[in-house]
Tab-separated table of C-alpha atoms in Angstrom:
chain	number	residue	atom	x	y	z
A	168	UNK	CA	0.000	0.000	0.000
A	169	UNK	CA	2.590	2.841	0.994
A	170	UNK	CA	4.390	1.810	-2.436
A	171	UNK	CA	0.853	2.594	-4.378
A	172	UNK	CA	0.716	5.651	-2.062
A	173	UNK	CA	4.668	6.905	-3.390
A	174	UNK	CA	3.767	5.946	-6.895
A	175	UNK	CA	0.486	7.854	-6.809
A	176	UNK	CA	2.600	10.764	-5.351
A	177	UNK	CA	5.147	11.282	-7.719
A	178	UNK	CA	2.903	10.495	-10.065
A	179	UNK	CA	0.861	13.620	-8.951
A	180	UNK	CA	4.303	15.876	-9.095
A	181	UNK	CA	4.860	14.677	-12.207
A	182	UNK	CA	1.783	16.440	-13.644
A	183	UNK	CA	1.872	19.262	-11.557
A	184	UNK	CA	5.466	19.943	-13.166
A	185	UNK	CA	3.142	18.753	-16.598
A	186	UNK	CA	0.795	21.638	-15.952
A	187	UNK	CA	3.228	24.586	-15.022
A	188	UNK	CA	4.810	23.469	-18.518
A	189	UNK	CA	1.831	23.429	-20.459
A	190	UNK	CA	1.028	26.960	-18.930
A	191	UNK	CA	4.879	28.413	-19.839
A	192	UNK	CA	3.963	26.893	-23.036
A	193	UNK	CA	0.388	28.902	-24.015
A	194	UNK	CA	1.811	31.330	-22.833
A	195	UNK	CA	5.140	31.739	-24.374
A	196	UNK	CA	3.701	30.697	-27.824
A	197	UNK	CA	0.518	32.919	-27.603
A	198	UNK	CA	2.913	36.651	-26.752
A	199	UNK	CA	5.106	35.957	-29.402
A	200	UNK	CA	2.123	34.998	-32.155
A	201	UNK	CA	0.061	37.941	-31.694
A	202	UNK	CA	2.904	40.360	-31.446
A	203	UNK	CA	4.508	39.164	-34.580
A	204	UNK	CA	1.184	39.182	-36.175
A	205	UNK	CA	0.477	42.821	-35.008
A	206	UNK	CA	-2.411	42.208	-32.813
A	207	UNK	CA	-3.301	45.320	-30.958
A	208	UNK	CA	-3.441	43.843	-27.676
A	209	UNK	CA	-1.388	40.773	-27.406
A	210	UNK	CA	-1.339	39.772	-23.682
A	211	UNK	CA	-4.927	39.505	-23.873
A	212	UNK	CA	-5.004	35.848	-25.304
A	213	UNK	CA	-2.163	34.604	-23.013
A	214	UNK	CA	-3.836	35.295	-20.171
A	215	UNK	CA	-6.868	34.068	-20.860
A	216	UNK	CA	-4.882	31.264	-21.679
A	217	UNK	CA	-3.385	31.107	-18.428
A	218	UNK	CA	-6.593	31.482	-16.664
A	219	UNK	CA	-7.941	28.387	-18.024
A	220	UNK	CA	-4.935	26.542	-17.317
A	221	UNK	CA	-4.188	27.342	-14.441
A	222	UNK	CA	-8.317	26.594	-12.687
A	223	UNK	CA	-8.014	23.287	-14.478
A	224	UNK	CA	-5.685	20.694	-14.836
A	225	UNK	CA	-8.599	19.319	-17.512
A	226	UNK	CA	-8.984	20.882	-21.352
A	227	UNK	CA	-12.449	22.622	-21.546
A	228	UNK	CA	-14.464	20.772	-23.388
A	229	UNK	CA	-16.065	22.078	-26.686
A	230	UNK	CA	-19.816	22.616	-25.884
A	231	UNK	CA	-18.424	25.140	-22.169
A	232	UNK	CA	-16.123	26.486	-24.859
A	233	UNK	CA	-18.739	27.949	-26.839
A	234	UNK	CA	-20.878	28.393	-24.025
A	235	UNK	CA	-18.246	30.891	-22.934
A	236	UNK	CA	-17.344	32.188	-25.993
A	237	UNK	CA	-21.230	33.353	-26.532
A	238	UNK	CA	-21.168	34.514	-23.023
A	239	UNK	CA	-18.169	36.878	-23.774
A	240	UNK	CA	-19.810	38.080	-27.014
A	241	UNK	CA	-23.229	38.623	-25.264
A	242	UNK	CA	-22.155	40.632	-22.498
A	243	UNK	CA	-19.420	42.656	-24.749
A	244	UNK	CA	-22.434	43.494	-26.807
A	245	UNK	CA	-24.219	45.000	-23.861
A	246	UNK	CA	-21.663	46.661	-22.277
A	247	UNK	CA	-20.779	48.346	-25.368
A	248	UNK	CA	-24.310	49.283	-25.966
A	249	UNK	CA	-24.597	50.607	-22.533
A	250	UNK	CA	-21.597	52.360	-22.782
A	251	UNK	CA	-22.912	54.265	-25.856
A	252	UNK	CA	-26.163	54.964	-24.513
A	253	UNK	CA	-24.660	56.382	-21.265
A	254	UNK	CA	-21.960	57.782	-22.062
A	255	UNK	CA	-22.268	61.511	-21.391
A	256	UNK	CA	-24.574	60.073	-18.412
A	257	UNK	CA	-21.222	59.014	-15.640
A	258	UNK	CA	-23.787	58.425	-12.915
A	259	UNK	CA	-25.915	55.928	-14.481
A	260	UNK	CA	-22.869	54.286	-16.761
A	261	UNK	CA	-21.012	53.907	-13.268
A	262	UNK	CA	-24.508	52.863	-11.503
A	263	UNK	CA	-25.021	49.906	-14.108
A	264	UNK	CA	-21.149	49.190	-14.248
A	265	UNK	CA	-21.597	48.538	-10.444
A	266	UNK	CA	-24.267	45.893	-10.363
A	267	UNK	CA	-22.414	43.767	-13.175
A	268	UNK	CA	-18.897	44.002	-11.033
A	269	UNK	CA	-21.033	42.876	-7.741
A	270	UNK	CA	-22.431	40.284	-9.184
A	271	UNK	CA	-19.261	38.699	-10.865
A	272	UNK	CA	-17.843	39.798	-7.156
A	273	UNK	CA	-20.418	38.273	-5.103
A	274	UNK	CA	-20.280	34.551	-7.550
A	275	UNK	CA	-16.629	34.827	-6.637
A	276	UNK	CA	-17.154	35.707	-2.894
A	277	UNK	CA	-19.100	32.383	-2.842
A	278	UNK	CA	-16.601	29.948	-4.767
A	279	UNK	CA	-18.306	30.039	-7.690
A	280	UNK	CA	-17.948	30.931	-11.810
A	281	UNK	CA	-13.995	30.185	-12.076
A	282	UNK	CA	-11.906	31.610	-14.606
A	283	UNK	CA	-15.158	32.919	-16.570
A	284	UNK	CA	-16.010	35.734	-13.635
A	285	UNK	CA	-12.317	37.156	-14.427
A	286	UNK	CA	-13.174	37.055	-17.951
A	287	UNK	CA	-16.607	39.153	-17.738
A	288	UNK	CA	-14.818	41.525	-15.033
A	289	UNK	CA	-12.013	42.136	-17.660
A	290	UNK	CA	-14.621	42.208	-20.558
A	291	UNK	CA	-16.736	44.762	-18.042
A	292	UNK	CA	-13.604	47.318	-17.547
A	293	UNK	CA	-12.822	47.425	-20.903
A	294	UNK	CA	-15.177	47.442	-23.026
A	295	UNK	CA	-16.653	50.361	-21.709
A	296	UNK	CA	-13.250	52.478	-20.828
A	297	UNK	CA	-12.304	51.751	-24.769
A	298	UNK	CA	-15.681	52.697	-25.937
A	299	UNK	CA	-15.351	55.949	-24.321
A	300	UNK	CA	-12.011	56.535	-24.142
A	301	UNK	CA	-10.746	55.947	-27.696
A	302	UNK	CA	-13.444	55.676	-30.504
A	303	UNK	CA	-10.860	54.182	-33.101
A	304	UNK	CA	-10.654	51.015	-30.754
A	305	UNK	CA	-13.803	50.748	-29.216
A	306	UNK	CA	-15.791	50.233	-32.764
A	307	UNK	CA	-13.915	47.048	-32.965
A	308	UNK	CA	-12.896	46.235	-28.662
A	309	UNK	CA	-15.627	43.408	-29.313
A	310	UNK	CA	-14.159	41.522	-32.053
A	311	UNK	CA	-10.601	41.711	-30.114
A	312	UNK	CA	-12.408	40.420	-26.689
A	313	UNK	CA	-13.935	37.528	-28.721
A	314	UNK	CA	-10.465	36.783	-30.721
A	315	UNK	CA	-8.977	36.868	-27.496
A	316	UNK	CA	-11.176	34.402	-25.713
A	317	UNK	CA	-11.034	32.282	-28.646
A	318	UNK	CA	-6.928	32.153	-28.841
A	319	UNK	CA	-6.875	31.376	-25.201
A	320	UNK	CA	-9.032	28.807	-26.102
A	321	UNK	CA	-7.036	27.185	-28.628
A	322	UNK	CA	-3.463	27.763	-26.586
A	323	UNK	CA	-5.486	25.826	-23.778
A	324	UNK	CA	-6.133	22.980	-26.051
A	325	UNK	CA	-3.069	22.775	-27.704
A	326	UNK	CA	-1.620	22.913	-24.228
A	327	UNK	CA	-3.271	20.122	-23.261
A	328	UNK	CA	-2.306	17.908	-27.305
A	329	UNK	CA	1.683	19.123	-26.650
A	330	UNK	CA	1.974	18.134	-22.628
A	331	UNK	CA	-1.001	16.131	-21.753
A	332	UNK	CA	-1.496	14.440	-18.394
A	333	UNK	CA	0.399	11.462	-17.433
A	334	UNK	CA	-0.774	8.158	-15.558
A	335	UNK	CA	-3.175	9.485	-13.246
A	336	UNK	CA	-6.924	11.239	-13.816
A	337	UNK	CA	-6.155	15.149	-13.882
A	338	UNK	CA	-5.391	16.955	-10.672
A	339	UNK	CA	-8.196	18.733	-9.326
A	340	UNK	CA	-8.577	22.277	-9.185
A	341	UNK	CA	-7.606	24.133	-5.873
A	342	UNK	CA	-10.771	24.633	-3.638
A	343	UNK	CA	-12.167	28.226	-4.327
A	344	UNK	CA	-11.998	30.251	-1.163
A	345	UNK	CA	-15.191	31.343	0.027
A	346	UNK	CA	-16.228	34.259	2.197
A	347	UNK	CA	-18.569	34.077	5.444
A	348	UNK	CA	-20.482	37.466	4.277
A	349	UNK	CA	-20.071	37.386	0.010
A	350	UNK	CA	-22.291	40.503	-0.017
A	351	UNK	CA	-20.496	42.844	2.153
A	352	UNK	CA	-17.154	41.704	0.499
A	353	UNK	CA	-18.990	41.984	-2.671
A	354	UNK	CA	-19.936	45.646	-2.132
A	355	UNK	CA	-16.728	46.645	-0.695
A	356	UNK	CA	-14.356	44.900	-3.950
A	357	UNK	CA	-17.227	47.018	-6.158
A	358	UNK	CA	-16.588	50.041	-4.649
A	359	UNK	CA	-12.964	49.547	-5.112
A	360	UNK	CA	-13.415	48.660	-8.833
A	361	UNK	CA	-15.593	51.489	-9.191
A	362	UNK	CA	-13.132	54.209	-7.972
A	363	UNK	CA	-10.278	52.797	-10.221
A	364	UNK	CA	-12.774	52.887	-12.746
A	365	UNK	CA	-14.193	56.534	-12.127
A	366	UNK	CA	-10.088	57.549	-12.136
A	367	UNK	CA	-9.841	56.143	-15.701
A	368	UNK	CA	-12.786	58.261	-16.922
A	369	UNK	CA	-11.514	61.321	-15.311
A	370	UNK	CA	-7.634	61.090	-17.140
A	371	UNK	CA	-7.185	60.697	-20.547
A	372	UNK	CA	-4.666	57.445	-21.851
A	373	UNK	CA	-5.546	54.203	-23.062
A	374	UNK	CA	-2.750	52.668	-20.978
A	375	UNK	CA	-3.983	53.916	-17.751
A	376	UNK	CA	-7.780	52.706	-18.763
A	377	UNK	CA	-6.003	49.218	-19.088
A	378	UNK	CA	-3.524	48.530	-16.797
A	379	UNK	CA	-5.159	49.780	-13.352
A	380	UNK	CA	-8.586	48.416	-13.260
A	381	UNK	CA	-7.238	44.969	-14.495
A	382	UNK	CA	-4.582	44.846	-12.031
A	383	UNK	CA	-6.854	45.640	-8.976
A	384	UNK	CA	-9.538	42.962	-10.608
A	385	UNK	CA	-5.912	40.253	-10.368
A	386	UNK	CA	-5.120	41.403	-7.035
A	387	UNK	CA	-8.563	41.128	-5.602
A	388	UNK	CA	-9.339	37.748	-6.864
A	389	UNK	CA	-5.514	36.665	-5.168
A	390	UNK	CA	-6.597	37.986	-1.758
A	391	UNK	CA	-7.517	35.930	1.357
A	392	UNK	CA	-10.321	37.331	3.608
A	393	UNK	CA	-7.461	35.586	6.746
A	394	UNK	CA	-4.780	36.428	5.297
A	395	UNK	CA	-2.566	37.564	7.568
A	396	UNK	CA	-0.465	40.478	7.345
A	397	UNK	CA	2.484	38.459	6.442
A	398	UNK	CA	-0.195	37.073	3.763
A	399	UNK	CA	-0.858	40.146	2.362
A	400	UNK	CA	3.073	41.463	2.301
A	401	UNK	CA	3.533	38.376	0.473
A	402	UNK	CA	0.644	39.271	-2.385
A	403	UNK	CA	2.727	42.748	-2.650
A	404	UNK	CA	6.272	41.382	-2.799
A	405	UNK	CA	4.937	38.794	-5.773
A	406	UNK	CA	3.004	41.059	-7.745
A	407	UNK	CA	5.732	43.513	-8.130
A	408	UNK	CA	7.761	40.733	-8.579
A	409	UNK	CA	5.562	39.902	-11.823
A	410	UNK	CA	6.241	43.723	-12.502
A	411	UNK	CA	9.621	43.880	-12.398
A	412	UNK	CA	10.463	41.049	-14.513
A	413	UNK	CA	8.118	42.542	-17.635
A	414	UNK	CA	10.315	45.851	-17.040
A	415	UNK	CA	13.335	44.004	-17.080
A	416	UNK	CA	12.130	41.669	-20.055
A	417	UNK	CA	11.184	45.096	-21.703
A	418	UNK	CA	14.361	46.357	-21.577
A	419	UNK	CA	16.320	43.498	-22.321
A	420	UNK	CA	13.948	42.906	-25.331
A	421	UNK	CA	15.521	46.233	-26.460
A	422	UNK	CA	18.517	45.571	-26.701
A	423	UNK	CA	18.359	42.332	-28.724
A	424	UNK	CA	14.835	42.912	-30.645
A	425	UNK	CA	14.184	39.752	-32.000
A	426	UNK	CA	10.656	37.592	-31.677
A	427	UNK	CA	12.976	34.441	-30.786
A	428	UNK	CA	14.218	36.282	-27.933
A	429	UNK	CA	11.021	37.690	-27.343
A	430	UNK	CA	9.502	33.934	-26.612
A	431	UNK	CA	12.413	33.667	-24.748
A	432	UNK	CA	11.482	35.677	-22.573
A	433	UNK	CA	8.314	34.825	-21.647
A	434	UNK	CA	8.597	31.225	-21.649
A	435	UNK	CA	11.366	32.282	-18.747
A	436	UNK	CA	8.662	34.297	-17.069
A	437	UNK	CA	5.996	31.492	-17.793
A	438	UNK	CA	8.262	28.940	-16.238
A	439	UNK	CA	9.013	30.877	-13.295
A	440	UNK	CA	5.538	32.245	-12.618
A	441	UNK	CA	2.924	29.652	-14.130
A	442	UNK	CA	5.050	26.741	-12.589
A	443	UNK	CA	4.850	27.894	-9.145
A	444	UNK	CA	0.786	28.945	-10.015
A	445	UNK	CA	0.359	25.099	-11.164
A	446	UNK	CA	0.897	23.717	-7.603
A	447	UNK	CA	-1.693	22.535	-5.310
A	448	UNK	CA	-0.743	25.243	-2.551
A	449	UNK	CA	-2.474	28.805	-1.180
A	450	UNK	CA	0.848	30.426	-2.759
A	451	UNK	CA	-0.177	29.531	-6.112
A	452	UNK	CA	-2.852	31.934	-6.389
A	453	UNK	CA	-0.351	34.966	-5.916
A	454	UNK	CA	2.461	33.554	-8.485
A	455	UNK	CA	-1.024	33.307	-11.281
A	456	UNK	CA	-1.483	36.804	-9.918
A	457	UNK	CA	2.540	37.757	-10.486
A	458	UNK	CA	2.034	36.289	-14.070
A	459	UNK	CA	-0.978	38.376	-15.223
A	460	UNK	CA	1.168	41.653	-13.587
A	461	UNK	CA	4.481	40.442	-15.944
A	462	UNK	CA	1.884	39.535	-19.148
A	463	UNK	CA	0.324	43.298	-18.698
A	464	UNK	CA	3.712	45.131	-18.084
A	465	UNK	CA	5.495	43.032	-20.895
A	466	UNK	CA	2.296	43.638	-23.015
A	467	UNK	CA	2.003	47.080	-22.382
A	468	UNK	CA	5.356	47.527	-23.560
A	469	UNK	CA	5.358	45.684	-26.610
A	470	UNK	CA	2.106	46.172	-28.008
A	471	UNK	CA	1.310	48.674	-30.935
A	472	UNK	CA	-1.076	51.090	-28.689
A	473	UNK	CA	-0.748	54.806	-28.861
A	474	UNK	CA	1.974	56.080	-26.778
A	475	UNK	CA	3.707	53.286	-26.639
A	476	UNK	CA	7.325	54.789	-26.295
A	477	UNK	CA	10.138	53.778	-23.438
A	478	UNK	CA	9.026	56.916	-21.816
A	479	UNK	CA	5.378	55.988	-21.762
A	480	UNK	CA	6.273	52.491	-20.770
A	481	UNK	CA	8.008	53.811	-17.577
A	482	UNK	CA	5.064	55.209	-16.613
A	483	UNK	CA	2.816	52.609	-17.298
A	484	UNK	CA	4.965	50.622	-14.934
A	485	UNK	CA	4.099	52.911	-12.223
A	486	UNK	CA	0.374	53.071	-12.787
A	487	UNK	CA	0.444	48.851	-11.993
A	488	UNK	CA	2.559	49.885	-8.662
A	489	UNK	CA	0.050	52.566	-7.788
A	490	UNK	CA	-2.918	50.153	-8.387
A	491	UNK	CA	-0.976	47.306	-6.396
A	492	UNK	CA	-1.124	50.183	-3.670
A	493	UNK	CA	-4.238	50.995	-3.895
A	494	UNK	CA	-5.785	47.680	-4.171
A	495	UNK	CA	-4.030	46.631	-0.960
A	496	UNK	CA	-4.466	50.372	0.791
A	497	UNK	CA	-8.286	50.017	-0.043
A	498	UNK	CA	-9.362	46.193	1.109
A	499	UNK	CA	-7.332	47.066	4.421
A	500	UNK	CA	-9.645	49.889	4.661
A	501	UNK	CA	-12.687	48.532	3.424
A	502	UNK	CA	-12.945	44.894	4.124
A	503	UNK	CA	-14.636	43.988	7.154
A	504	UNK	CA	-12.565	42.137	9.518
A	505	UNK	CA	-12.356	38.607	10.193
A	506	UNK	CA	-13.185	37.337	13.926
A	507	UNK	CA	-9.943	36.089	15.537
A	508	UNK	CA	-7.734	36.878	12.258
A	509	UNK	CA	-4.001	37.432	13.291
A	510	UNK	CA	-1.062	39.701	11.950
C-alpha cells in the first residue's frame, strides 16, 4: 500500500510539473504569435490562456467552450451598448457598471464561476473604458475580446495535445476560497473597482484605462479574507515581482529585438511564474497573480497602442505599482474584519 501511495505521489508531481509546462507553453507561444502578427493587444489571449490553465488541470471541453465564448460576445455586446447609450450620463454608466462588477464579485465571494467571472470583469472594464475613451478602438474592442477568448481557447487545447497528463486522472482544481459574508465583500471589492474605474474616466490614456482596473480585478481575486499580514506582504512582494520582470524583459527585449528572444522571454517568465501557479498550494494563487502583472507590463510595452514609447512604458509601470497600492491600501480599509484573524 505505501508503495501505491509513493507511486500515486510522484505520479501527482509529475503532472503538476506537466501543468506549469503546459502553462509556460500557451503562454510563451501565444505573446510571441500575436505580437509578430500585429495584434493590438497581445497579452490579452495569453492570459486568458493562463486562466484556463491554471483553474483546471482538464482541457475545456467544446460545448463550455462555446458556451463561454457566446457569453463573452453577449455581455461585450451590452456593455458596449450601454456604454454608448450612457456615455455623457457618468452616474448611471457607473450605476449599471456597479451591479455587473457585484455580481461577478459576489459569484466569486461564494466559490463560484472560475476563470469565466475574471473574464466578464475584464470584458466589463474594458469594453466600456475603450468605448469611451478611444473611438478608433472601441468600434472594434468586441471583435478583439472575442479573438482573445477564442486564442486562449485554442493555446489551452493545444496545451493540453503538446503536454497532456500522465498516468493518473487530472489533478483537481484548488478549492475556491469562500467568504462568510459574500455581499459585504462583494460591495466593498465594487466600490474599489468602481473608484479605479471613475479615475480612468476622469484622465485621458488608453494605458492607464487598461492597466489599473485589471490589475486591482488580479489582485482582488488573489486575496484571502485571513490572510494575515504576512499574507498580504507576500501578495505585494509577488506582484511587483511579476512587474519587475516585464520591465526588465522590456528592456532586455531592447537591446536584442528579435521575436525568438522575445519567446524567450516569456517562456522564462511562464516557467518561473505559471510553474509555481500550477501547484496545489495557497501560494499559487499569488504567483497566477505575479504572471498576469508580468503579461500586462510586458504587453504594455510591446504592443502597438498609442503612446507606446520607453518613456510611456516607464510610466505605465508605475500606474500597476500605484494600483498594487491601492488595491491593498483600499481592502485594508474597506474589508470587514475577520473574527480572531491574526497579523
Amino acid at each position: 500500500m505505501s508503495v501505491d501511495t509513493h507511486l500515486l505521489h510522484e505520479a501527482d508531481r509529475v503532472n503538476v510539473r506537466r501543468k506549469g509546462l503546459r502553462i509556460a507553453l500557451a503562454v510563451a507561444v501565444g505573446f510571441s504569435w500575436l505580437v509578430y502578427s500585429g495584434a493590438i493587444i497581445p497579452f490579452l489571449g495569453p492570459l486568458f490562456a493562463a486562466q484556463f490553465l491554471i483553474s483546471s488541470s482538464r482541457p475545456m471541453p467544446l460545448q463550455k467552450a462555446l458556451a463561454v465564448t457566446v457569453l463573452i460576445l453577449v455581455v461585450g455586446a451590452l456593455l458596449q451598448f450601454v456604454a454608448v447609450l450612457t456615455g455623457d450620463r457618468p452616474p448611471v454608466l457607473l450605476l449599471l457598471l456597479g451591479l455587473i462588477y457585484f455580481g461577478c464579485f459576489y459569484q466569486q465571494a461564494n466559490g463560484k464561476g472560475g476563470p469565466t467571472i475574471f473574464l466578464v470583469l475584464v470584458i466589463a472594464v474594458m469594453v466600456p473604458l475603450l468605448t469611451i475613451l478611444n473611438e478608433d478602438l472601441g468600434d472594434t474592442i468586441l471583435m478583439i475580446l472575442v479573438q482573445s477568448v477564442v486564442t486562449g481557447m485554442l493555446l489551452m487545447w493545444l496545451g493540453h495535445v503538446l503536454i497532456p497528463d500522465r498516468g493518473t486522472p487530472a489533478l483537481k482544481a484548488a478549492t475556491a476560497t469562500t467568504y462568510p459574508h459574500a455581499a459585504r465583500y462583494a460591495a466593498a471589492n465594487t466600490a474599489i473597482l468602481l473608484i479605479a474605474v471613475v479615475a480612468c474616466l476622469t484622465r485621458e490614456g488608453l494605458a492607464t484605462a487598461i492597466v489599473i482596473p485589471i490589475t486591482v480585478v488580479s489582485l482582488l481575486s488573489q486575496f484571502d479574507v485571513a490572510a494575515s499580514t504576512r499574507a498580504a506582504l507576500g501578495i505585494v512582494i509577488t506582484n511587483i515581482t511579476g512587474g519587475l520582470a516585464g520591465s526588465v524583459a522590456f528592456g532586455l527585449l531592447q537591446v536584442w529585438p528579435s521575436h525568438i528572444f522575445l519567446f524567450l522571454l516569456v517562456l522564462l517568465a511562464g516557467l518561473v511564474f505559471g510553474g509555481r501557479a500550477a501547484m496545489r498550494a495557497p501560494a499559487a494563487k499569488l504567483y497566477a497573480g505575479a504572471l498576469t502583472i508580468f503579461l500586462l507590463v510586458f504587453g504594455t510595452g510591446v504592443s502597438p497602442l498609442p503612446g507606446s514609447a520607453a518613456e510611456s512604458f516607464s510610466t505605465r509601470v508605475t500606474y500597476i505599482l500605484v494600483a498594487i497600492a491601492y488595491a491593498i491600501f483600499m481592502t485594508t480599509l474597506l474589508w470587514p474584519r475577520q473574527e480572531g484573524s491574526r497579523d
